[in-house]
Amino acid sequence: MNKKIVLSGIQATGRLTLGNYLGAINNWVKMQEEYDCYYMIANLHSLTVRNNPEDLKNNTLKILAIYIAAGLDPEKNTIFIQSQVKEHSELGWILDCYTYMGELSRMTQFKDKSIKHADNINAGLFTYPALMAADILLYQANLVPVGEDQRQHLEITRDIAERFNKLYGKTFVIPDAYVKKESARVMGLQNPESKMSKSATNINDVIFLEDAPEVILKKFKKAVTDSENKIRFEPIQKPGVSNLMQIYSSVTGKTMSDIEKEFEGKGYGDFKITVANSVIEKLKPIQDKYQSILNNQEYLEKIYTKGAENARKVAAKTLNDVKHKIGIL
Ligand code: TYM
């Protein structure tokens, strides 16, 4: 029986966070046994904000090293760098021509980033979802494991694919977002009303995957809670505590009622330390392996070269079909 196809990716901008790990990578690792998986580093998407070229290169390799350290097996999955499979750019352009300005202007990520980078609202930032649609549709992916913030991009991908299929006959598989409830939206530790983000201005808001254990502990101890001193899952009234519970649940597999029972009669101090330790323990094996993998540039090059070769075979087939259907010689 054919396995279902999975594709996902992470931008090569900035340092990866606990949000990226719990919302994406951790789920990818679990999926690799059951599905035919394509995991990429979206370095072309990174160009929508200004990067130092050296940083972009280094970040691309760092993310690859994290993928491997986190347990993605390069023998089981196709792991590649987006820019090395030229079909992405090519289908991205074609899909630009099947995507409407009106749809793109409704994207919340575009609106948010336009505010954050008001001096650089470039066309790539606007058409970003069409390139993301190309990433997914090239591989005929059935499932796209992402955090909640990417759901809207999955919806537009489906709309573009359906539009194309209607015009030219069945060309693309219509993908589904795969969003795990407990890890869908890891919130900031200082500002639990907004998601934990690489680009947060307050460093204590974010756990970076490279943070040392003592830094992780310190950040959790400082996490914003409330004055009730009761561990109870209530996202609207108790966003800080609920976020910590969600992190803990996602790391340990415990349910919210397990957690409420575990901390009955205990205060926030104990709770924060337990959550911090669970995260430290979860990240430790990744951190232990990460640096030595990153130092082995030859090994990384082998992985991404082979990954791009495999990816290209599948991507080229879809792109040829598309070109044939629309009359591009
Ligand atoms: P990016 O790089 O912003 O984020 C990578 C993944 O991490 C998830 N994520 C979170 N999940 C839970 N809580 C958080 N606080 C949190 N922060 C980030 C994101 O939802 C995402 O799954 N456009 C994509 C990259 C991309 C892509 C693709 C993804 C390019 N092409 C094709 C899937 C398929 C992005 O910017 O993700």
Coordinates of C-alpha atoms and ligand atoms in Angstrom, one line a residue:
M1 CA 0.0 0.0 0.0
N2 CA 1.2 3.5 -0.8
K3 CA 2.1 5.6 2.1
K4 CA 0.6 9.0 2.5
I5 CA 2.9 11.9 1.7
V6 CA 3.9 14.5 4.2
L7 CA 5.7 17.8 3.5
S8 CA 6.7 20.6 5.8
G9 CA 9.4 23.2 6.3
I10 CA 10.8 25.9 8.5
Q11 CA 12.2 29.3 7.4
A12 CA 15.9 29.7 7.7
T13 CA 15.6 33.0 9.5
G14 CA 16.7 33.4 13.1
R15 CA 17.1 30.8 15.9
L16 CA 14.6 28.0 16.3
T17 CA 12.2 28.2 19.3
L18 CA 10.4 25.8 21.5
G19 CA 7.3 26.8 19.4
N20 CA 9.0 25.5 16.2
Y21 CA 10.0 22.3 18.0
L22 CA 6.7 21.5 19.6
G23 CA 4.5 22.9 16.8
A24 CA 6.4 21.2 14.0
I25 CA 9.6 19.2 14.4
N26 CA 8.5 17.0 17.3
N27 CA 5.4 15.9 15.3
W28 CA 7.5 15.3 12.2
V29 CA 9.7 12.9 14.0
K30 CA 6.6 10.9 15.0
M31 CA 5.3 10.9 11.4
Q32 CA 8.5 9.5 9.8
E33 CA 7.6 5.9 10.6
E34 CA 4.2 6.0 9.0
Y35 CA 4.5 8.4 6.1
D36 CA 6.6 9.2 3.1
C37 CA 8.0 12.5 4.4
Y38 CA 9.6 15.5 2.8
Y39 CA 11.1 18.0 5.2
M40 CA 12.8 21.1 3.8
I41 CA 14.5 24.3 4.9
A42 CA 12.6 27.2 3.4
N43 CA 15.5 29.5 2.6
L44 CA 13.8 31.2 -0.3
H45 CA 11.0 32.2 2.0
S46 CA 13.6 33.8 4.2
L47 CA 14.4 36.4 1.5
T48 CA 11.1 38.2 2.3
V49 CA 13.0 39.9 5.2
R50 CA 16.5 41.3 4.9
N51 CA 19.2 38.8 6.1
N52 CA 22.9 39.0 6.4
P53 CA 24.0 36.5 3.6
E54 CA 26.4 34.8 6.0
D55 CA 23.7 34.4 8.6
L56 CA 21.3 33.0 6.1
K57 CA 23.8 30.4 5.0
N58 CA 24.7 29.4 8.6
N59 CA 21.1 29.3 9.7
T60 CA 20.2 27.0 6.9
L61 CA 22.9 24.5 8.1
K62 CA 21.9 25.0 11.7
I63 CA 18.3 24.1 11.0
L64 CA 19.4 21.0 9.1
A65 CA 21.6 20.0 12.1
I66 CA 18.6 20.5 14.4
Y67 CA 16.4 18.3 12.2
I68 CA 18.9 15.5 12.4
A69 CA 19.7 16.0 16.1
A70 CA 15.9 16.0 16.9
G71 CA 15.7 12.5 15.3
L72 CA 14.7 13.0 11.7
D73 CA 16.4 10.1 9.9
P74 CA 17.9 11.1 6.5
E75 CA 17.6 7.5 5.4
K76 CA 13.9 7.5 6.0
N77 CA 12.9 11.0 5.0
T78 CA 13.8 13.3 2.1
I79 CA 15.5 16.2 3.8
F80 CA 16.4 19.1 1.5
I81 CA 17.0 22.8 1.1
Q82 CA 14.2 24.6 -0.9
S83 CA 16.6 26.6 -3.1
Q84 CA 18.3 23.5 -4.3
V85 CA 15.2 22.2 -6.0
K86 CA 14.6 24.8 -8.7
E87 CA 11.1 23.5 -9.4
H88 CA 9.9 25.4 -6.3
S89 CA 10.7 28.8 -7.8
E90 CA 9.3 27.8 -11.1
L91 CA 6.0 26.5 -9.9
G92 CA 5.9 29.4 -7.4
W93 CA 5.8 31.8 -10.3
I94 CA 3.2 29.8 -12.2
L95 CA 1.0 29.7 -9.1
D96 CA 1.4 33.5 -8.6
C97 CA -0.6 33.7 -11.8
Y98 CA -3.4 31.6 -10.3
T99 CA -3.6 33.5 -7.0
Y100 CA -5.7 36.6 -6.4
M101 CA -4.5 39.9 -4.8
G102 CA -7.7 39.8 -2.7
E103 CA -6.8 36.4 -1.2
L104 CA -3.2 37.4 -0.5
S105 CA -4.2 40.6 1.1
R106 CA -6.3 38.7 3.7
M107 CA -3.3 36.8 5.0
T108 CA -2.7 37.6 8.6
Q109 CA 1.0 36.8 8.3
F110 CA 1.3 39.4 5.5
K111 CA -0.5 42.0 7.6
D112 CA 1.6 41.2 10.7
K113 CA 4.9 41.3 8.9
S114 CA 4.0 44.5 7.0
I115 CA 3.7 46.2 10.4
K116 CA 6.9 44.6 11.7
H117 CA 8.9 45.4 8.6
A118 CA 7.2 48.6 7.5
D119 CA 10.3 49.8 5.7
N120 CA 10.4 46.6 3.5
I121 CA 7.0 45.5 2.4
N122 CA 8.2 43.7 -0.7
A123 CA 6.3 41.8 -3.3
G124 CA 7.8 38.5 -2.1
L125 CA 6.2 39.1 1.3
F126 CA 2.9 39.4 -0.4
T127 CA 3.1 36.4 -2.7
Y128 CA 4.8 34.2 -0.1
P129 CA 1.8 31.9 0.2
A130 CA 2.0 31.0 -3.6
L131 CA 5.5 29.8 -3.1
M132 CA 4.4 27.8 0.0
A133 CA 1.6 26.3 -2.1
A134 CA 4.3 25.3 -4.7
D135 CA 6.4 23.6 -1.9
I136 CA 3.4 21.5 -0.9
L137 CA 1.8 20.8 -4.3
L138 CA 5.0 19.7 -6.0
Y139 CA 5.1 16.6 -3.9
Q140 CA 1.4 15.8 -4.0
A141 CA 1.4 16.0 -0.2
N142 CA -1.6 14.7 1.7
L143 CA -0.7 16.1 5.1
V144 CA 1.2 19.2 6.1
P145 CA 2.2 19.2 9.8
V146 CA 2.4 22.8 11.0
G147 CA 1.4 25.0 13.9
E148 CA -1.9 26.9 14.0
D149 CA -0.3 30.1 12.6
Q150 CA 0.2 28.3 9.2
R151 CA -3.4 27.1 8.9
Q152 CA -4.5 30.0 6.8
H153 CA -1.6 29.3 4.3
L154 CA -2.8 25.8 4.0
E155 CA -6.3 27.0 3.2
I156 CA -5.1 29.2 0.4
T157 CA -3.0 26.3 -0.9
R158 CA -6.1 24.2 -1.1
D159 CA -8.0 27.0 -2.9
I160 CA -5.2 27.4 -5.4
A161 CA -5.0 23.7 -6.0
E162 CA -8.7 23.3 -6.4
R163 CA -8.8 26.2 -8.8
F164 CA -6.1 24.7 -10.9
N165 CA -7.6 21.3 -10.9
K166 CA -11.0 22.7 -12.0
L167 CA -9.4 24.5 -14.9
Y168 CA -7.1 21.8 -16.2
G169 CA -8.3 18.5 -14.7
K170 CA -6.8 16.7 -11.7
T171 CA -3.2 17.8 -11.3
F172 CA -2.7 18.3 -7.6
V173 CA -3.6 16.4 -4.5
I174 CA -5.6 18.6 -2.1
P175 CA -3.5 18.7 1.1
D176 CA -4.8 18.8 4.7
A177 CA -3.2 20.7 7.5
Y178 CA -2.1 18.5 10.3
V179 CA -2.2 20.5 13.5
K180 CA -1.8 18.9 16.9
K181 CA -4.1 20.5 19.4
E182 CA -1.8 20.7 22.5
S183 CA 1.2 22.0 20.5
A184 CA -0.6 24.1 17.9
R185 CA 0.2 27.5 19.5
V186 CA 2.9 27.8 22.0
M187 CA 2.6 31.3 23.5
G188 CA 5.2 33.7 24.7
L189 CA 6.3 33.3 28.3
Q190 CA 6.1 37.0 29.0
N191 CA 3.2 37.8 26.7
P192 CA 1.0 34.7 26.7
E193 CA -1.5 36.5 24.5
S194 CA 0.7 36.2 21.4
K195 CA 2.6 33.2 20.0
M196 CA 6.2 32.5 20.9
S197 CA 8.2 33.9 18.0
K198 CA 11.8 33.9 16.8
S199 CA 11.6 37.7 16.4
A200 CA 10.3 38.6 19.9
T201 CA 11.9 41.7 21.3
N202 CA 11.9 40.4 24.9
I203 CA 14.3 37.5 25.1
N204 CA 12.5 36.1 28.2
D205 CA 9.4 35.6 26.1
V206 CA 11.1 32.8 24.0
I207 CA 12.9 29.5 24.7
F208 CA 15.4 29.0 22.0
L209 CA 16.4 25.4 21.3
E210 CA 20.0 26.3 21.9
D211 CA 19.3 27.8 25.4
A212 CA 21.4 26.3 28.1
P213 CA 19.4 24.5 30.9
E214 CA 20.0 27.3 33.4
V215 CA 18.7 29.8 30.9
I216 CA 15.6 27.7 30.3
L217 CA 15.0 27.4 34.0
K218 CA 15.4 31.1 34.5
K219 CA 13.0 32.0 31.7
F220 CA 10.3 29.6 33.0
K221 CA 10.7 31.0 36.5
K222 CA 10.0 34.5 35.2
A223 CA 7.0 33.4 33.1
V224 CA 3.9 35.5 33.6
T225 CA 1.1 33.8 35.4
D226 CA -1.8 35.3 37.5
S227 CA -2.7 35.9 41.1
E228 CA -4.9 32.9 41.7
N229 CA -2.1 30.4 42.4
K230 CA -4.1 27.5 41.1
I231 CA -3.1 25.3 38.2
R232 CA -6.2 25.1 36.1
F233 CA -6.6 25.1 32.3
E234 CA -8.5 28.2 31.4
P235 CA -6.9 29.8 28.3
I236 CA -9.0 33.0 28.2
Q237 CA -8.8 33.9 31.9
K238 CA -5.5 32.3 32.7
P239 CA -3.4 32.5 29.5
G240 CA 0.0 32.2 31.2
V241 CA -0.8 29.2 33.3
S242 CA -2.7 27.5 30.5
N243 CA 0.3 28.0 28.1
L244 CA 2.6 26.4 30.6
M245 CA 0.2 23.5 31.0
Q246 CA 0.1 23.1 27.3
I247 CA 3.9 23.1 27.0
Y248 CA 4.0 20.5 29.8
S249 CA 1.3 18.4 28.2
S250 CA 3.0 18.5 24.8
V251 CA 6.4 17.5 26.3
T252 CA 5.2 14.7 28.6
G253 CA 2.0 13.5 26.9
K254 CA 0.0 14.1 30.1
T255 CA -3.6 15.4 29.7
M256 CA -4.8 18.7 31.2
S257 CA -6.8 16.8 33.9
D258 CA -3.6 14.7 34.8
I259 CA -1.7 18.0 35.2
E260 CA -4.4 19.6 37.3
K261 CA -4.4 16.6 39.6
E262 CA -0.6 16.5 39.7
F263 CA -0.5 20.1 41.0
E264 CA -3.5 20.2 43.2
G265 CA -2.6 22.2 46.3
K266 CA 0.7 23.2 44.8
G267 CA 1.8 26.7 43.9
Y268 CA 3.1 28.3 40.7
G269 CA 6.8 28.1 41.9
D270 CA 6.8 24.3 41.9
F271 CA 4.8 24.1 38.8
K272 CA 7.2 26.4 36.8
I273 CA 10.2 24.4 37.9
T274 CA 8.6 21.1 36.9
V275 CA 7.6 22.5 33.5
A276 CA 11.1 23.9 33.0
N277 CA 12.7 20.6 33.9
S278 CA 10.5 18.6 31.5
V279 CA 11.6 21.0 28.7
I280 CA 15.3 20.8 29.7
E281 CA 15.1 17.0 29.6
K282 CA 13.3 16.9 26.3
L283 CA 15.8 19.2 24.6
K284 CA 18.9 17.6 26.2
P285 CA 19.4 14.8 23.7
I286 CA 19.0 17.2 20.9
Q287 CA 21.4 19.7 22.3
D288 CA 23.9 17.0 23.1
K289 CA 24.0 15.9 19.4
Y290 CA 23.5 19.2 17.7
Q291 CA 27.0 20.8 17.9
S292 CA 28.8 17.7 16.6
I293 CA 26.4 17.3 13.7
L294 CA 26.8 21.0 12.9
N295 CA 30.6 20.7 12.9
N296 CA 30.4 17.8 10.4
Q297 CA 29.8 19.9 7.3
E298 CA 30.6 17.0 5.0
Y299 CA 27.9 14.9 6.5
L300 CA 25.4 17.7 6.2
E301 CA 26.4 18.3 2.6
K302 CA 25.8 14.7 1.9
I303 CA 22.3 14.8 3.4
Y304 CA 21.1 17.9 1.6
T305 CA 22.6 16.8 -1.7
K306 CA 21.0 13.5 -1.7
G307 CA 17.7 15.0 -0.4
A308 CA 17.6 17.5 -3.2
E309 CA 18.2 14.7 -5.8
N310 CA 15.3 12.7 -4.4
A311 CA 13.1 15.7 -4.1
R312 CA 13.8 16.9 -7.7
K313 CA 12.6 13.6 -9.2
V314 CA 9.2 14.0 -7.7
A315 CA 9.0 17.8 -8.1
A316 CA 10.0 17.6 -11.8
K317 CA 7.2 15.2 -12.6
T318 CA 4.6 17.5 -11.1
L319 CA 6.0 20.6 -12.7
N320 CA 6.2 18.9 -16.2
D321 CA 2.5 17.9 -15.9
V322 CA 1.6 21.5 -14.9
K323 CA 3.6 23.0 -17.8
H324 CA 2.1 20.6 -20.3
K325 CA -1.4 21.4 -19.1
I326 CA -1.0 25.2 -19.3
G327 CA 0.9 25.2 -22.6
I328 CA 4.4 26.1 -21.5
L329 CA 6.9 24.6 -23.9
Ligands
TYM1 P1 8.0 29.2 10.3 O1 9.4 29.1 9.9 O2 7.5 30.5 10.8 O3 7.6 28.1 11.4 C1 8.0 26.8 11.3 C2 6.9 25.9 11.9 O4 6.9 26.1 13.3 C3 5.5 26.4 13.7 N1 5.5 27.4 14.8 C4 4.8 27.2 15.9 N2 4.0 26.2 16.3 C5 3.4 26.4 17.6 N3 3.6 27.5 18.4 C6 4.5 28.5 18.0 N4 4.7 29.5 18.8 C7 5.1 28.4 16.7 N5 5.9 29.2 16.0 C8 6.2 28.6 14.9 C9 4.9 27.0 12.5 O5 3.5 26.8 12.5 C10 5.5 26.1 11.4 O6 4.9 24.9 11.3 N6 5.7 29.4 5.9 C11 6.3 28.5 6.9 C12 7.4 27.7 6.3 C13 7.1 27.0 5.1 C14 6.3 25.8 5.0 C15 6.2 25.5 3.7 C16 5.6 25.1 6.0 C17 7.5 27.3 3.8 N7 7.0 26.4 3.0 C18 5.5 24.3 3.2 C19 4.8 24.0 5.6 C20 4.8 23.6 4.2 C21 6.8 29.4 8.0 O7 7.1 30.5 7.9 O8 7.0 28.7 9.2

